[in-house]
Amino acid sequence: MGTRRKAIAATITSLVVFGTLVASNVALYESQEQGVVLHAVSDEAKAVATEAELARGLVALSLLRTTQSVLEASSHPCSDPLGALPALHSIVLSRSLGGIAAKARGGVTWTGVQSDNLTLLTPFTGFVPGYLNFALSVDLRFSTSLVQFHKAEVHYLHLPILYDESIATCLSAVGYLRSKVQELKRTPGVCATPSILGAIAEADRHYNTLARGAGLTLSISSSSSMDRGGIHCPTISYEVVVSQYSVPGVSGDFTWRVSEGGSLLA
């Protein structure tokens, strides 16, 4: 009888030990499996963060590229260059990269942060006073069973266009020319054509020198037209053009140009 009890006790002990080992191995396996899952989630999260950085860089690049193509297409009026370009006030873009959905809305801004962490687009990042600047709102989303990612950001970008300086130079030259013409002493019955052309040439020389000092090029052209009867003095038309050549853009160098014209009665 004693021997049987000892055998039963040994069996129970073996079962307890076996059960403990099994439970321990299961716990170890679950712990290792959880570690693998956490490691996979961590890796995917890092990959998503990298792809998000690239996605926001792509939409920012698209904003500047779209803007550059509009700006270099033609000359723009000095009095309101962006008024003739309403598209630059609201540009909507979307991109997808590695599962990251990036939606962006951007446009011209007059205020902003001078340092920006969008390093992929250096040297076009940040707000630079006097340049043509843009604010870009970016919404980034990514979703899987393991990782949920959503981030909304605002970035500031610029193109190195001497925006304020070019407009001020153009309008100043126009104002100077008009004031010079108004100051001319006219002889009754005699056309003031030579004097007006001289004032245009003087304004061209004066402001061309000032523009070169600011990294710009200015020219004033003129033409005259008579009425059909050929009796009255001609009307002299003029155009002030301010250009910034070789502006370094995201799609290569381009030319920024503003102009203003008018008519002067001789």
PDB file of C-alpha atoms in Angstrom:
ATOM      1  CA  MET A   1       0.000   0.000   0.000  1.00  0.00           C
ATOM      2  CA  GLY A   2       2.808   2.361   0.879  1.00  0.00           C
ATOM      3  CA  THR A   3       4.536   1.638  -2.389  1.00  0.00           C
ATOM      4  CA  ARG A   4       1.390   2.524  -4.367  1.00  0.00           C
ATOM      5  CA  ARG A   5       1.019   5.834  -2.560  1.00  0.00           C
ATOM      6  CA  LYS A   6       4.612   6.681  -3.315  1.00  0.00           C
ATOM      7  CA  ALA A   7       4.055   5.920  -7.023  1.00  0.00           C
ATOM      8  CA  ILE A   8       0.950   8.096  -7.148  1.00  0.00           C
ATOM      9  CA  ALA A   9       2.777  10.928  -5.402  1.00  0.00           C
ATOM     10  CA  ALA A  10       5.660  10.654  -7.865  1.00  0.00           C
ATOM     11  CA  THR A  11       3.233  10.724 -10.770  1.00  0.00           C
ATOM     12  CA  ILE A  12       1.486  13.811  -9.439  1.00  0.00           C
ATOM     13  CA  THR A  13       4.841  15.476  -8.866  1.00  0.00           C
ATOM     14  CA  SER A  14       5.885  14.666 -12.437  1.00  0.00           C
ATOM     15  CA  LEU A  15       2.634  16.110 -13.794  1.00  0.00           C
ATOM     16  CA  VAL A  16       3.060  19.300 -11.781  1.00  0.00           C
ATOM     17  CA  VAL A  17       6.653  19.687 -12.971  1.00  0.00           C
ATOM     18  CA  PHE A  18       5.624  18.953 -16.560  1.00  0.00           C
ATOM     19  CA  GLY A  19       2.746  21.400 -16.339  1.00  0.00           C
ATOM     20  CA  THR A  20       5.032  24.039 -14.909  1.00  0.00           C
ATOM     21  CA  LEU A  21       7.530  23.516 -17.729  1.00  0.00           C
ATOM     22  CA  VAL A  22       4.778  23.669 -20.335  1.00  0.00           C
ATOM     23  CA  ALA A  23       3.346  26.862 -18.825  1.00  0.00           C
ATOM     24  CA  SER A  24       6.835  28.337 -18.652  1.00  0.00           C
ATOM     25  CA  ASN A  25       7.538  27.464 -22.292  1.00  0.00           C
ATOM     26  CA  VAL A  26       4.163  28.887 -23.383  1.00  0.00           C
ATOM     27  CA  ALA A  27       4.834  32.104 -21.485  1.00  0.00           C
ATOM     28  CA  LEU A  28       8.314  32.312 -23.023  1.00  0.00           C
ATOM     29  CA  TYR A  29       6.906  31.678 -26.515  1.00  0.00           C
ATOM     30  CA  GLU A  30       4.193  34.306 -26.059  1.00  0.00           C
ATOM     31  CA  SER A  31       6.770  36.766 -24.776  1.00  0.00           C
ATOM     32  CA  GLN A  32       9.050  36.127 -27.753  1.00  0.00           C
ATOM     33  CA  GLU A  33       6.111  36.333 -30.165  1.00  0.00           C
ATOM     34  CA  GLN A  34       5.009  39.616 -28.627  1.00  0.00           C
ATOM     35  CA  GLY A  35       8.574  40.868 -28.950  1.00  0.00           C
ATOM     36  CA  VAL A  36       8.617  39.938 -32.633  1.00  0.00           C
ATOM     37  CA  VAL A  37       5.296  41.717 -33.189  1.00  0.00           C
ATOM     38  CA  LEU A  38       6.483  44.820 -31.360  1.00  0.00           C
ATOM     39  CA  HIS A  39       9.697  44.781 -33.371  1.00  0.00           C
ATOM     40  CA  ALA A  40       7.701  44.513 -36.617  1.00  0.00           C
ATOM     41  CA  VAL A  41       5.442  47.387 -35.555  1.00  0.00           C
ATOM     42  CA  SER A  42       8.489  49.474 -34.656  1.00  0.00           C
ATOM     43  CA  ASP A  43      10.113  48.780 -38.028  1.00  0.00           C
ATOM     44  CA  GLU A  44       6.920  49.652 -39.892  1.00  0.00           C
ATOM     45  CA  ALA A  45       6.481  52.835 -37.875  1.00  0.00           C
ATOM     46  CA  LYS A  46      10.044  53.891 -38.763  1.00  0.00           C
ATOM     47  CA  ALA A  47       9.395  53.122 -42.434  1.00  0.00           C
ATOM     48  CA  VAL A  48       6.169  55.148 -42.334  1.00  0.00           C
ATOM     49  CA  ALA A  49       7.979  58.098 -40.767  1.00  0.00           C
ATOM     50  CA  THR A  50      10.613  57.986 -43.535  1.00  0.00           C
ATOM     51  CA  GLU A  51       7.996  57.724 -46.265  1.00  0.00           C
ATOM     52  CA  ALA A  52       6.039  60.590 -44.693  1.00  0.00           C
ATOM     53  CA  GLU A  53       9.158  62.758 -44.886  1.00  0.00           C
ATOM     54  CA  LEU A  54       9.528  61.921 -48.578  1.00  0.00           C
ATOM     55  CA  ALA A  55       5.806  62.445 -49.257  1.00  0.00           C
ATOM     56  CA  ARG A  56       5.774  65.921 -47.745  1.00  0.00           C
ATOM     57  CA  GLY A  57       8.901  66.739 -49.731  1.00  0.00           C
ATOM     58  CA  LEU A  58       7.218  65.610 -52.960  1.00  0.00           C
ATOM     59  CA  VAL A  59       4.131  67.802 -52.498  1.00  0.00           C
ATOM     60  CA  ALA A  60       6.310  70.758 -51.549  1.00  0.00           C
ATOM     61  CA  LEU A  61       8.428  70.204 -54.656  1.00  0.00           C
ATOM     62  CA  SER A  62       5.267  70.023 -56.779  1.00  0.00           C
ATOM     63  CA  LEU A  63       4.068  73.339 -55.336  1.00  0.00           C
ATOM     64  CA  LEU A  64       7.288  75.130 -56.277  1.00  0.00           C
ATOM     65  CA  ARG A  65       7.486  73.436 -59.671  1.00  0.00           C
ATOM     66  CA  THR A  66       3.892  74.453 -60.513  1.00  0.00           C
ATOM     67  CA  THR A  67       4.566  77.997 -59.348  1.00  0.00           C
ATOM     68  CA  GLN A  68       7.763  78.281 -61.356  1.00  0.00           C
ATOM     69  CA  SER A  69       6.046  77.173 -64.566  1.00  0.00           C
ATOM     70  CA  VAL A  70       3.427  79.904 -64.097  1.00  0.00           C
ATOM     71  CA  LEU A  71       5.919  82.637 -63.211  1.00  0.00           C
ATOM     72  CA  GLU A  72       8.316  82.044 -66.096  1.00  0.00           C
ATOM     73  CA  ALA A  73       5.568  81.835 -68.726  1.00  0.00           C
ATOM     74  CA  SER A  74       5.168  85.601 -69.214  1.00  0.00           C
ATOM     75  CA  SER A  75       5.690  89.097 -67.858  1.00  0.00           C
ATOM     76  CA  HIS A  76       3.496  90.295 -64.994  1.00  0.00           C
ATOM     77  CA  PRO A  77       2.110  93.781 -64.266  1.00  0.00           C
ATOM     78  CA  CYS A  78       4.133  95.808 -61.769  1.00  0.00           C
ATOM     79  CA  SER A  79       1.037  97.283 -60.166  1.00  0.00           C
ATOM     80  CA  ASP A  80      -0.417  93.880 -59.220  1.00  0.00           C
ATOM     81  CA  PRO A  81       1.692  90.936 -60.421  1.00  0.00           C
ATOM     82  CA  LEU A  82      -0.095  88.313 -58.344  1.00  0.00           C
ATOM     83  CA  GLY A  83      -3.532  89.720 -59.089  1.00  0.00           C
ATOM     84  CA  ALA A  84      -3.081  88.375 -62.607  1.00  0.00           C
ATOM     85  CA  LEU A  85      -2.093  84.986 -61.166  1.00  0.00           C
ATOM     86  CA  PRO A  86      -5.019  83.870 -58.965  1.00  0.00           C
ATOM     87  CA  ALA A  87      -3.907  80.242 -59.307  1.00  0.00           C
ATOM     88  CA  LEU A  88      -0.931  80.965 -57.052  1.00  0.00           C
ATOM     89  CA  HIS A  89      -3.197  81.861 -54.143  1.00  0.00           C
ATOM     90  CA  SER A  90      -4.648  78.359 -53.844  1.00  0.00           C
ATOM     91  CA  ILE A  91      -2.803  75.328 -55.199  1.00  0.00           C
ATOM     92  CA  VAL A  92      -4.220  71.902 -54.274  1.00  0.00           C
ATOM     93  CA  LEU A  93      -1.981  68.837 -54.608  1.00  0.00           C
ATOM     94  CA  SER A  94      -2.079  65.165 -53.669  1.00  0.00           C
ATOM     95  CA  ARG A  95       0.566  62.452 -53.745  1.00  0.00           C
ATOM     96  CA  SER A  96       0.890  58.842 -52.629  1.00  0.00           C
ATOM     97  CA  LEU A  97       4.137  57.158 -51.614  1.00  0.00           C
ATOM     98  CA  GLY A  98       4.465  53.694 -50.083  1.00  0.00           C
ATOM     99  CA  GLY A  99       0.923  53.814 -48.759  1.00  0.00           C
ATOM    100  CA  ILE A 100       1.287  57.364 -47.420  1.00  0.00           C
ATOM    101  CA  ALA A 101      -1.496  59.620 -48.704  1.00  0.00           C
ATOM    102  CA  ALA A 102      -0.347  63.242 -48.795  1.00  0.00           C
ATOM    103  CA  LYS A 103      -2.778  66.069 -49.489  1.00  0.00           C
ATOM    104  CA  ALA A 104      -1.592  69.648 -49.587  1.00  0.00           C
ATOM    105  CA  ARG A 105      -2.957  73.129 -50.079  1.00  0.00           C
ATOM    106  CA  GLY A 106      -0.613  76.043 -50.603  1.00  0.00           C
ATOM    107  CA  GLY A 107      -0.414  79.593 -51.806  1.00  0.00           C
ATOM    108  CA  VAL A 108       1.418  82.900 -51.606  1.00  0.00           C
ATOM    109  CA  THR A 109       1.890  84.270 -48.104  1.00  0.00           C
ATOM    110  CA  TRP A 110       3.198  87.564 -46.707  1.00  0.00           C
ATOM    111  CA  THR A 111       4.128  86.248 -43.268  1.00  0.00           C
ATOM    112  CA  GLY A 112       5.797  83.083 -42.071  1.00  0.00           C
ATOM    113  CA  VAL A 113       8.586  81.340 -40.183  1.00  0.00           C
ATOM    114  CA  GLN A 114      12.090  81.940 -41.490  1.00  0.00           C
ATOM    115  CA  SER A 115      13.436  78.546 -40.373  1.00  0.00           C
ATOM    116  CA  ASP A 116      11.597  75.426 -41.490  1.00  0.00           C
ATOM    117  CA  ASN A 117      12.388  71.749 -40.871  1.00  0.00           C
ATOM    118  CA  LEU A 118      11.528  70.624 -44.413  1.00  0.00           C
ATOM    119  CA  THR A 119      15.167  69.852 -45.108  1.00  0.00           C
ATOM    120  CA  LEU A 120      14.531  67.910 -48.330  1.00  0.00           C
ATOM    121  CA  LEU A 121      13.877  71.182 -50.178  1.00  0.00           C
ATOM    122  CA  THR A 122      16.842  73.167 -48.914  1.00  0.00           C
ATOM    123  CA  PRO A 123      17.610  75.922 -50.033  1.00  0.00           C
ATOM    124  CA  PHE A 124      13.952  76.711 -50.809  1.00  0.00           C
ATOM    125  CA  THR A 125      12.625  76.243 -47.278  1.00  0.00           C
ATOM    126  CA  GLY A 126      11.614  78.996 -44.887  1.00  0.00           C
ATOM    127  CA  PHE A 127      10.104  82.451 -45.254  1.00  0.00           C
ATOM    128  CA  VAL A 128      12.533  85.056 -46.651  1.00  0.00           C
ATOM    129  CA  PRO A 129      11.413  88.713 -46.477  1.00  0.00           C
ATOM    130  CA  GLY A 130      11.344  90.346 -49.912  1.00  0.00           C
ATOM    131  CA  TYR A 131      11.187  87.053 -51.811  1.00  0.00           C
ATOM    132  CA  LEU A 132       8.107  85.281 -53.160  1.00  0.00           C
ATOM    133  CA  ASN A 133       6.975  83.076 -50.257  1.00  0.00           C
ATOM    134  CA  PHE A 134       4.464  80.272 -49.889  1.00  0.00           C
ATOM    135  CA  ALA A 135       2.650  78.554 -47.022  1.00  0.00           C
ATOM    136  CA  LEU A 136       1.976  74.830 -47.498  1.00  0.00           C
ATOM    137  CA  SER A 137      -0.526  72.908 -45.347  1.00  0.00           C
ATOM    138  CA  VAL A 138       0.141  69.156 -45.573  1.00  0.00           C
ATOM    139  CA  ASP A 139      -2.078  66.327 -44.326  1.00  0.00           C
ATOM    140  CA  LEU A 140      -0.375  62.904 -44.131  1.00  0.00           C
ATOM    141  CA  ARG A 141      -2.232  59.628 -43.514  1.00  0.00           C
ATOM    142  CA  PHE A 142      -1.279  55.945 -43.318  1.00  0.00           C
ATOM    143  CA  SER A 143      -3.319  53.013 -42.012  1.00  0.00           C
ATOM    144  CA  THR A 144      -2.687  49.267 -41.520  1.00  0.00           C
ATOM    145  CA  SER A 145      -3.715  46.727 -38.892  1.00  0.00           C
ATOM    146  CA  LEU A 146      -0.460  47.434 -37.053  1.00  0.00           C
ATOM    147  CA  VAL A 147       0.212  51.134 -37.592  1.00  0.00           C
ATOM    148  CA  GLN A 148      -2.104  54.144 -37.693  1.00  0.00           C
ATOM    149  CA  PHE A 149      -0.422  57.391 -38.763  1.00  0.00           C
ATOM    150  CA  HIS A 150      -1.880  60.890 -39.187  1.00  0.00           C
ATOM    151  CA  LYS A 151      -0.066  64.192 -39.147  1.00  0.00           C
ATOM    152  CA  ALA A 152      -1.002  67.725 -40.198  1.00  0.00           C
ATOM    153  CA  GLU A 153       1.783  70.258 -40.762  1.00  0.00           C
ATOM    154  CA  VAL A 154       2.377  73.743 -42.129  1.00  0.00           C
ATOM    155  CA  HIS A 155       5.602  74.516 -43.987  1.00  0.00           C
ATOM    156  CA  TYR A 156       7.001  77.705 -45.470  1.00  0.00           C
ATOM    157  CA  LEU A 157       8.818  77.810 -48.802  1.00  0.00           C
ATOM    158  CA  HIS A 158      10.178  80.457 -51.136  1.00  0.00           C
ATOM    159  CA  LEU A 159      11.584  81.069 -54.576  1.00  0.00           C
ATOM    160  CA  PRO A 160      14.577  83.464 -54.623  1.00  0.00           C
ATOM    161  CA  ILE A 161      12.762  86.075 -56.707  1.00  0.00           C
ATOM    162  CA  LEU A 162      13.540  89.689 -55.797  1.00  0.00           C
ATOM    163  CA  TYR A 163       9.814  90.280 -55.607  1.00  0.00           C
ATOM    164  CA  ASP A 164       9.602  93.465 -53.520  1.00  0.00           C
ATOM    165  CA  GLU A 165      12.674  95.035 -55.126  1.00  0.00           C
ATOM    166  CA  SER A 166      11.569  94.385 -58.716  1.00  0.00           C
ATOM    167  CA  ILE A 167       8.089  95.832 -58.180  1.00  0.00           C
ATOM    168  CA  ALA A 168       9.376  98.873 -56.291  1.00  0.00           C
ATOM    169  CA  THR A 169      11.963  99.568 -59.025  1.00  0.00           C
ATOM    170  CA  CYS A 170       9.394  99.254 -61.800  1.00  0.00           C
ATOM    171  CA  LEU A 171       6.783 101.498 -60.149  1.00  0.00           C
ATOM    172  CA  SER A 172       9.425 104.035 -59.170  1.00  0.00           C
ATOM    173  CA  ALA A 173      10.668 104.262 -62.775  1.00  0.00           C
ATOM    174  CA  VAL A 174       7.103 104.723 -64.071  1.00  0.00           C
ATOM    175  CA  GLY A 175       6.408 107.443 -61.524  1.00  0.00           C
ATOM    176  CA  TYR A 176       9.684 109.208 -62.274  1.00  0.00           C
ATOM    177  CA  LEU A 177       9.031 109.167 -66.020  1.00  0.00           C
ATOM    178  CA  ARG A 178       5.507 110.574 -65.686  1.00  0.00           C
ATOM    179  CA  SER A 179       6.637 113.331 -63.357  1.00  0.00           C
ATOM    180  CA  LYS A 180       9.433 114.328 -65.770  1.00  0.00           C
ATOM    181  CA  VAL A 181       6.983 114.542 -68.654  1.00  0.00           C
ATOM    182  CA  GLN A 182       4.589 116.656 -66.612  1.00  0.00           C
ATOM    183  CA  GLU A 183       7.429 119.052 -65.760  1.00  0.00           C
ATOM    184  CA  LEU A 184       8.266 119.655 -69.437  1.00  0.00           C
ATOM    185  CA  LYS A 185       7.805 123.190 -70.719  1.00  0.00           C
ATOM    186  CA  ARG A 186       5.676 122.911 -73.830  1.00  0.00           C
ATOM    187  CA  THR A 187       5.579 125.434 -76.664  1.00  0.00           C
ATOM    188  CA  PRO A 188       2.058 125.993 -78.000  1.00  0.00           C
ATOM    189  CA  GLY A 189       1.616 124.468 -81.431  1.00  0.00           C
ATOM    190  CA  VAL A 190       4.883 122.501 -81.204  1.00  0.00           C
ATOM    191  CA  CYS A 191       4.993 118.787 -80.448  1.00  0.00           C
ATOM    192  CA  ALA A 192       7.073 117.862 -77.385  1.00  0.00           C
ATOM    193  CA  THR A 193       8.140 114.573 -78.938  1.00  0.00           C
ATOM    194  CA  PRO A 194      11.926 115.159 -78.690  1.00  0.00           C
ATOM    195  CA  SER A 195      11.653 116.268 -75.054  1.00  0.00           C
ATOM    196  CA  ILE A 196       9.515 113.255 -74.112  1.00  0.00           C
ATOM    197  CA  LEU A 197      11.886 110.829 -75.823  1.00  0.00           C
ATOM    198  CA  GLY A 198      14.747 112.518 -73.982  1.00  0.00           C
ATOM    199  CA  ALA A 199      12.926 112.064 -70.655  1.00  0.00           C
ATOM    200  CA  ILE A 200      12.392 108.382 -71.454  1.00  0.00           C
ATOM    201  CA  ALA A 201      16.082 107.925 -72.280  1.00  0.00           C
ATOM    202  CA  GLU A 202      17.089 109.702 -69.071  1.00  0.00           C
ATOM    203  CA  ALA A 203      14.773 107.547 -66.952  1.00  0.00           C
ATOM    204  CA  ASP A 204      16.115 104.445 -68.687  1.00  0.00           C
ATOM    205  CA  ARG A 205      19.735 105.348 -67.908  1.00  0.00           C
ATOM    206  CA  HIS A 206      19.027 106.354 -64.323  1.00  0.00           C
ATOM    207  CA  TYR A 207      16.952 103.344 -63.318  1.00  0.00           C
ATOM    208  CA  ASN A 208      18.976 100.841 -65.271  1.00  0.00           C
ATOM    209  CA  THR A 209      21.955 101.783 -63.103  1.00  0.00           C
ATOM    210  CA  LEU A 210      19.910 101.438 -59.913  1.00  0.00           C
ATOM    211  CA  ALA A 211      18.466  98.099 -61.016  1.00  0.00           C
ATOM    212  CA  ARG A 212      21.885  96.605 -61.770  1.00  0.00           C
ATOM    213  CA  GLY A 213      22.976  97.409 -58.234  1.00  0.00           C
ATOM    214  CA  ALA A 214      20.040  95.327 -56.935  1.00  0.00           C
ATOM    215  CA  GLY A 215      20.700  92.369 -59.247  1.00  0.00           C
ATOM    216  CA  LEU A 216      17.991  93.346 -61.743  1.00  0.00           C
ATOM    217  CA  THR A 217      17.859  94.565 -65.327  1.00  0.00           C
ATOM    218  CA  LEU A 218      15.590  97.466 -66.341  1.00  0.00           C
ATOM    219  CA  SER A 219      14.738  98.785 -69.786  1.00  0.00           C
ATOM    220  CA  ILE A 220      12.282 101.387 -71.040  1.00  0.00           C
ATOM    221  CA  SER A 221      11.145 101.118 -74.638  1.00  0.00           C
ATOM    222  CA  SER A 222       8.969 103.574 -76.569  1.00  0.00           C
ATOM    223  CA  SER A 223       7.031 103.900 -79.781  1.00  0.00           C
ATOM    224  CA  SER A 224       4.897 106.630 -81.339  1.00  0.00           C
ATOM    225  CA  SER A 225       1.725 106.616 -83.391  1.00  0.00           C
ATOM    226  CA  MET A 226      -0.067 109.384 -85.318  1.00  0.00           C
ATOM    227  CA  ASP A 227      -3.787 109.795 -85.660  1.00  0.00           C
ATOM    228  CA  ARG A 228      -5.305 109.054 -89.052  1.00  0.00           C
ATOM    229  CA  GLY A 229      -5.319 112.652 -90.192  1.00  0.00           C
ATOM    230  CA  GLY A 230      -1.699 113.137 -89.238  1.00  0.00           C
ATOM    231  CA  ILE A 231      -2.576 116.616 -87.932  1.00  0.00           C
ATOM    232  CA  HIS A 232      -2.011 116.298 -84.196  1.00  0.00           C
ATOM    233  CA  CYS A 233       1.127 115.406 -82.272  1.00  0.00           C
ATOM    234  CA  PRO A 234       1.864 111.702 -81.917  1.00  0.00           C
ATOM    235  CA  THR A 235       0.988 109.586 -78.908  1.00  0.00           C
ATOM    236  CA  ILE A 236       4.103 108.058 -77.391  1.00  0.00           C
ATOM    237  CA  SER A 237       3.709 104.645 -75.784  1.00  0.00           C
ATOM    238  CA  TYR A 238       6.269 103.352 -73.328  1.00  0.00           C
ATOM    239  CA  GLU A 239       6.923 100.164 -71.380  1.00  0.00           C
ATOM    240  CA  VAL A 240       9.103  99.684 -68.332  1.00  0.00           C
ATOM    241  CA  VAL A 241      10.404  96.119 -68.011  1.00  0.00           C
ATOM    242  CA  VAL A 242      12.270  94.842 -64.951  1.00  0.00           C
ATOM    243  CA  SER A 243      13.870  91.413 -65.276  1.00  0.00           C
ATOM    244  CA  GLN A 244      15.689  89.057 -62.946  1.00  0.00           C
ATOM    245  CA  TYR A 245      17.642  86.571 -65.017  1.00  0.00           C
ATOM    246  CA  SER A 246      18.959  83.168 -63.929  1.00  0.00           C
ATOM    247  CA  VAL A 247      16.718  82.791 -60.892  1.00  0.00           C
ATOM    248  CA  PRO A 248      17.681  79.392 -59.392  1.00  0.00           C
ATOM    249  CA  GLY A 249      14.475  77.357 -59.344  1.00  0.00           C
ATOM    250  CA  VAL A 250      13.566  73.756 -58.598  1.00  0.00           C
ATOM    251  CA  SER A 251      13.281  73.025 -62.341  1.00  0.00           C
ATOM    252  CA  GLY A 252      16.408  74.918 -63.356  1.00  0.00           C
ATOM    253  CA  ASP A 253      17.144  78.615 -63.808  1.00  0.00           C
ATOM    254  CA  PHE A 254      14.361  80.860 -65.072  1.00  0.00           C
ATOM    255  CA  THR A 255      13.557  84.543 -65.639  1.00  0.00           C
ATOM    256  CA  TRP A 256      11.205  86.627 -63.496  1.00  0.00           C
ATOM    257  CA  ARG A 257       9.826  89.664 -65.285  1.00  0.00           C
ATOM    258  CA  VAL A 258       7.441  92.497 -64.380  1.00  0.00           C
ATOM    259  CA  SER A 259       6.420  95.375 -66.623  1.00  0.00           C
ATOM    260  CA  GLU A 260       4.234  98.461 -66.751  1.00  0.00           C
ATOM    261  CA  GLY A 261       3.267 100.574 -69.741  1.00  0.00           C
ATOM    262  CA  GLY A 262       1.333 103.678 -70.647  1.00  0.00           C
ATOM    263  CA  SER A 263       0.867 106.492 -73.130  1.00  0.00           C
ATOM    264  CA  LEU A 264       2.173 110.060 -73.166  1.00  0.00           C
ATOM    265  CA  LEU A 265       0.674 112.784 -75.338  1.00  0.00           C
ATOM    266  CA  ALA A 266       3.306 114.790 -77.173  1.00  0.00           C
TER     267      ALA A 266
END
